Amino acid sequence: MSQELLHVKDLHISFKAKGKDVRAVTGVDFTVDKGQTMGIVGESGAGKSVLGLSILRLLPDATAYIPQGSIEFKGNDLLKLSKKDMQKVRGDQISMIFQDPMTSLNPVMSVGDQIIEALRYHNKDKLNKAQLEQRVDEVMELVGIPAYRKKEYPHQFSGGMRQRVVIAIALVCNPELLIADEPTTALDVTIQAQVLAIIRDLQKKLGTAMVLITHDLGIVAQMCDKVGVMYAGEMVEHGSIEDIFSGDFHHPYTMGLFGSIPNLETESKRLSPIPGLMPPPNNLPEGCRFHPRCKHCMEICKTVAPEKYYDKEGHYVACHLFRDKGKEENHD
Ligand code: SF4
């Protein structure tokens, strides 16, 4: 039986800019079960980070709004919670790891105090000072930092160690869901592998589900159970890791992404980059948003936006090429 934790349904996110509506995310659907990892992949500007921030309702109220859709967490629509109730969810039931550990941490507070601050805010168990300190020591050991370093400040840590502190803060309240937005992009490649291994081990140990936002297909293959491919604010393909990484993908953009990374198993010495650039959200083309770059573009693609077509449960493709092979389905 599936244990659905998060259900993002037909989510649309817009920004107001100079009196105009700019559509950053359009009609995104996906679910995450308990303990599962969902990868969101795509180029910069595809709407991945906006999507991640929207789950925690961290988008700026003054400019961002959600005209349509829902974000259900354990059956409750987060978009309908009061600000106060949302604060109880943030950091406690859902946590976030941001890209750059230096800007996520407070430079004038010791790392121990920063971990304890998160814990104190959601101190449901009414732990006393000694118990709080003990919990900080435990979580620091969990992420591989000796507890005696808790009195030190962020500038005394390397980039990789700082990101471990960020992970400790994110996990100290045992959240059920972690949103990780490019958690290793700011780190050296060797340190990236260590940090990813820590996240994966802790996830297994604690049973935490994760939405992992990245532009790196290698990280998706290593960490995720399923993946959504984003292009110009839309999730154009969604499927299991087994399907997508065994080559059972259908959208021309997904094909382009895989064609533009090196593959040791093929003889081709040349990569095939996707021609052109992704359109900015304030200047999206009519019809299929990928059509100006798509080598399979047909007349219909220039005027009609494709529906989502399902070829099997959990695998959909938003492309007219697939309309006769898959069947349209309501995700609800
Ligand atoms: Fe290409 Fe048309 Fe499919 Fe868009 S709908 S990806 S333009 S074939």
Coordinates of N, CA, C and O in Angstrom, one line a residue, residues 4-11 25 27-33 36-40 48 51-52 54-55 70-72 177 179 210-213 226-228 230 235 237-239 308 310 314 316 331:
E4 N 1.4 7.7 0.8 CA 1.7 9.0 0.2 C 1.9 10.1 1.3 O 1.1 10.3 2.2
L5 N 3.0 10.9 1.1 CA 3.3 11.9 2.1 C 3.0 13.3 1.5 O 2.4 14.1 2.1
L6 N 3.4 13.5 0.2 CA 3.3 14.8 -0.5 C 2.6 14.5 -1.8 O 2.9 13.6 -2.5
H7 N 1.6 15.4 -2.1 CA 0.9 15.3 -3.4 C 0.8 16.7 -3.9 O 0.0 17.5 -3.4
V8 N 1.6 17.0 -4.9 CA 1.5 18.3 -5.6 C 0.5 18.1 -6.8 O 0.8 17.3 -7.6
K9 N -0.6 18.9 -6.8 CA -1.6 18.7 -7.8 C -1.8 19.9 -8.7 O -2.1 21.0 -8.1
D10 N -1.6 19.8 -9.9 CA -1.9 20.8 -10.9 C -1.4 22.2 -10.4 O -2.2 23.2 -10.4
L11 N -0.2 22.3 -9.9 CA 0.3 23.5 -9.3 C 0.8 24.6 -10.3 O 1.6 24.3 -11.2
V25 N 5.7 28.5 -13.0 CA 5.4 27.0 -12.9 C 4.0 26.8 -13.4 O 3.1 27.6 -13.1
G27 N 1.0 23.9 -14.0 CA 0.3 22.5 -14.0 C 1.2 21.4 -13.6 O 1.2 20.3 -14.2
V28 N 2.0 21.5 -12.5 CA 2.9 20.5 -12.1 C 2.2 19.5 -11.2 O 1.5 19.9 -10.3
D29 N 2.4 18.2 -11.5 CA 1.8 17.1 -10.7 C 2.9 16.1 -10.3 O 3.6 15.6 -11.2
F30 N 3.0 15.8 -9.0 CA 3.8 14.6 -8.6 C 3.4 14.2 -7.2 O 2.8 15.0 -6.5
T31 N 3.8 13.1 -6.8 CA 3.6 12.6 -5.4 C 5.0 12.1 -4.9 O 5.9 11.7 -5.6
V32 N 5.1 12.1 -3.5 CA 6.3 11.5 -2.9 C 5.7 10.7 -1.7 O 5.0 11.2 -0.9
D33 N 6.1 9.4 -1.7 CA 5.7 8.5 -0.6 C 6.7 8.6 0.5 O 7.8 9.1 0.4
Q36 N 10.6 8.1 0.3 CA 11.0 8.0 -1.1 C 11.7 9.3 -1.5 O 11.6 10.4 -0.9
T37 N 12.6 9.2 -2.6 CA 13.2 10.4 -3.1 C 12.8 10.7 -4.5 O 12.9 9.9 -5.4
M38 N 12.3 12.0 -4.6 CA 11.8 12.4 -5.9 C 12.8 13.4 -6.5 O 13.1 14.4 -5.8
G39 N 13.4 13.2 -7.6 CA 14.3 14.2 -8.2 C 13.6 15.1 -9.1 O 12.7 14.7 -9.9
I40 N 14.0 16.4 -9.1 CA 13.4 17.4 -10.0 C 14.6 17.9 -10.8 O 15.5 18.5 -10.2
K48 N 12.5 25.0 -11.1 CA 12.7 23.9 -10.1 C 12.8 24.5 -8.7 O 12.1 24.0 -7.8
L51 N 9.5 25.9 -7.4 CA 8.7 24.8 -7.0 C 9.0 24.3 -5.6 O 8.2 24.1 -4.8
G52 N 10.4 24.2 -5.4 CA 10.8 23.7 -4.0 C 10.4 24.7 -2.9 O 9.9 24.3 -1.9
S54 N 8.0 26.8 -3.0 CA 6.5 26.9 -2.8 C 6.0 25.8 -1.8 O 5.0 26.0 -1.1
I55 N 6.7 24.7 -1.8 CA 6.3 23.6 -0.9 C 6.3 24.1 0.6 O 5.5 23.8 1.4
S70 N -2.8 22.6 -5.6 CA -2.7 22.3 -4.2 C -1.4 21.6 -3.9 O -0.8 21.0 -4.8
I71 N -1.0 21.7 -2.6 CA 0.2 21.0 -2.2 C -0.2 20.3 -0.9 O -0.2 20.9 0.2
E72 N -0.6 19.0 -1.1 CA -1.1 18.3 0.1 C 0.1 17.5 0.8 O 0.8 16.8 0.2
L177 N 9.9 15.1 5.7 CA 10.2 15.4 4.3 C 11.3 16.5 4.3 O 11.3 17.5 5.0
I179 N 13.5 19.1 1.6 CA 13.6 19.6 0.3 C 15.1 20.1 0.1 O 15.5 20.9 0.9
M210 N 12.4 12.8 0.4 CA 13.2 13.9 0.0 C 12.7 14.4 -1.4 O 12.4 13.5 -2.3
V211 N 12.6 15.7 -1.6 CA 12.5 16.2 -3.0 C 13.9 16.8 -3.3 O 14.3 17.8 -2.6
L212 N 14.6 16.3 -4.3 CA 15.9 16.7 -4.6 C 16.0 17.5 -5.9 O 15.6 16.9 -6.9
I213 N 16.3 18.7 -5.8 CA 16.3 19.6 -7.0 C 17.7 19.7 -7.5 O 18.7 20.0 -6.7
K226 N 12.4 8.3 -8.2 CA 11.7 8.7 -9.5 C 12.2 10.1 -9.8 O 12.8 10.8 -9.0
V227 N 11.8 10.6 -11.0 CA 12.3 11.9 -11.4 C 11.2 12.6 -12.3 O 10.5 12.0 -13.0
G228 N 11.2 13.9 -12.1 CA 10.4 14.8 -13.0 C 11.3 15.7 -13.7 O 12.2 16.3 -13.1
M230 N 11.8 19.1 -15.7 CA 11.2 20.4 -15.9 C 11.7 21.1 -17.1 O 12.9 21.1 -17.3
M235 N 6.4 20.3 -16.0 CA 7.1 19.0 -15.8 C 6.7 18.2 -17.1 O 5.6 17.8 -17.2
E237 N 8.1 15.4 -18.3 CA 8.1 14.0 -18.2 C 8.3 13.6 -16.8 O 9.0 14.3 -16.0
H238 N 7.7 12.5 -16.4 CA 7.8 12.0 -15.0 C 7.8 10.5 -15.1 O 7.0 9.9 -15.7
G239 N 8.8 9.9 -14.4 CA 8.8 8.4 -14.4 C 9.8 7.9 -13.3 O 10.4 8.7 -12.6
K308 N -0.9 15.8 -20.7 CA 0.0 14.8 -20.2 C -0.5 13.5 -20.6 O -1.7 13.2 -20.4
Y310 N -0.2 9.3 -20.3 CA 0.4 8.3 -19.5 C 0.6 7.0 -20.3 O -0.2 6.5 -21.0
G314 N 2.4 6.2 -13.2 CA 3.6 7.0 -12.7 C 4.5 7.5 -13.8 O 5.5 8.1 -13.5
Y316 N 4.4 9.8 -17.1 CA 3.7 10.6 -18.1 C 4.7 11.5 -18.9 O 5.8 11.7 -18.5
H331 N -4.8 13.1 -13.0 CA -3.9 12.7 -12.0 C -4.6 12.6 -10.7 O -4.1 11.9 -9.8

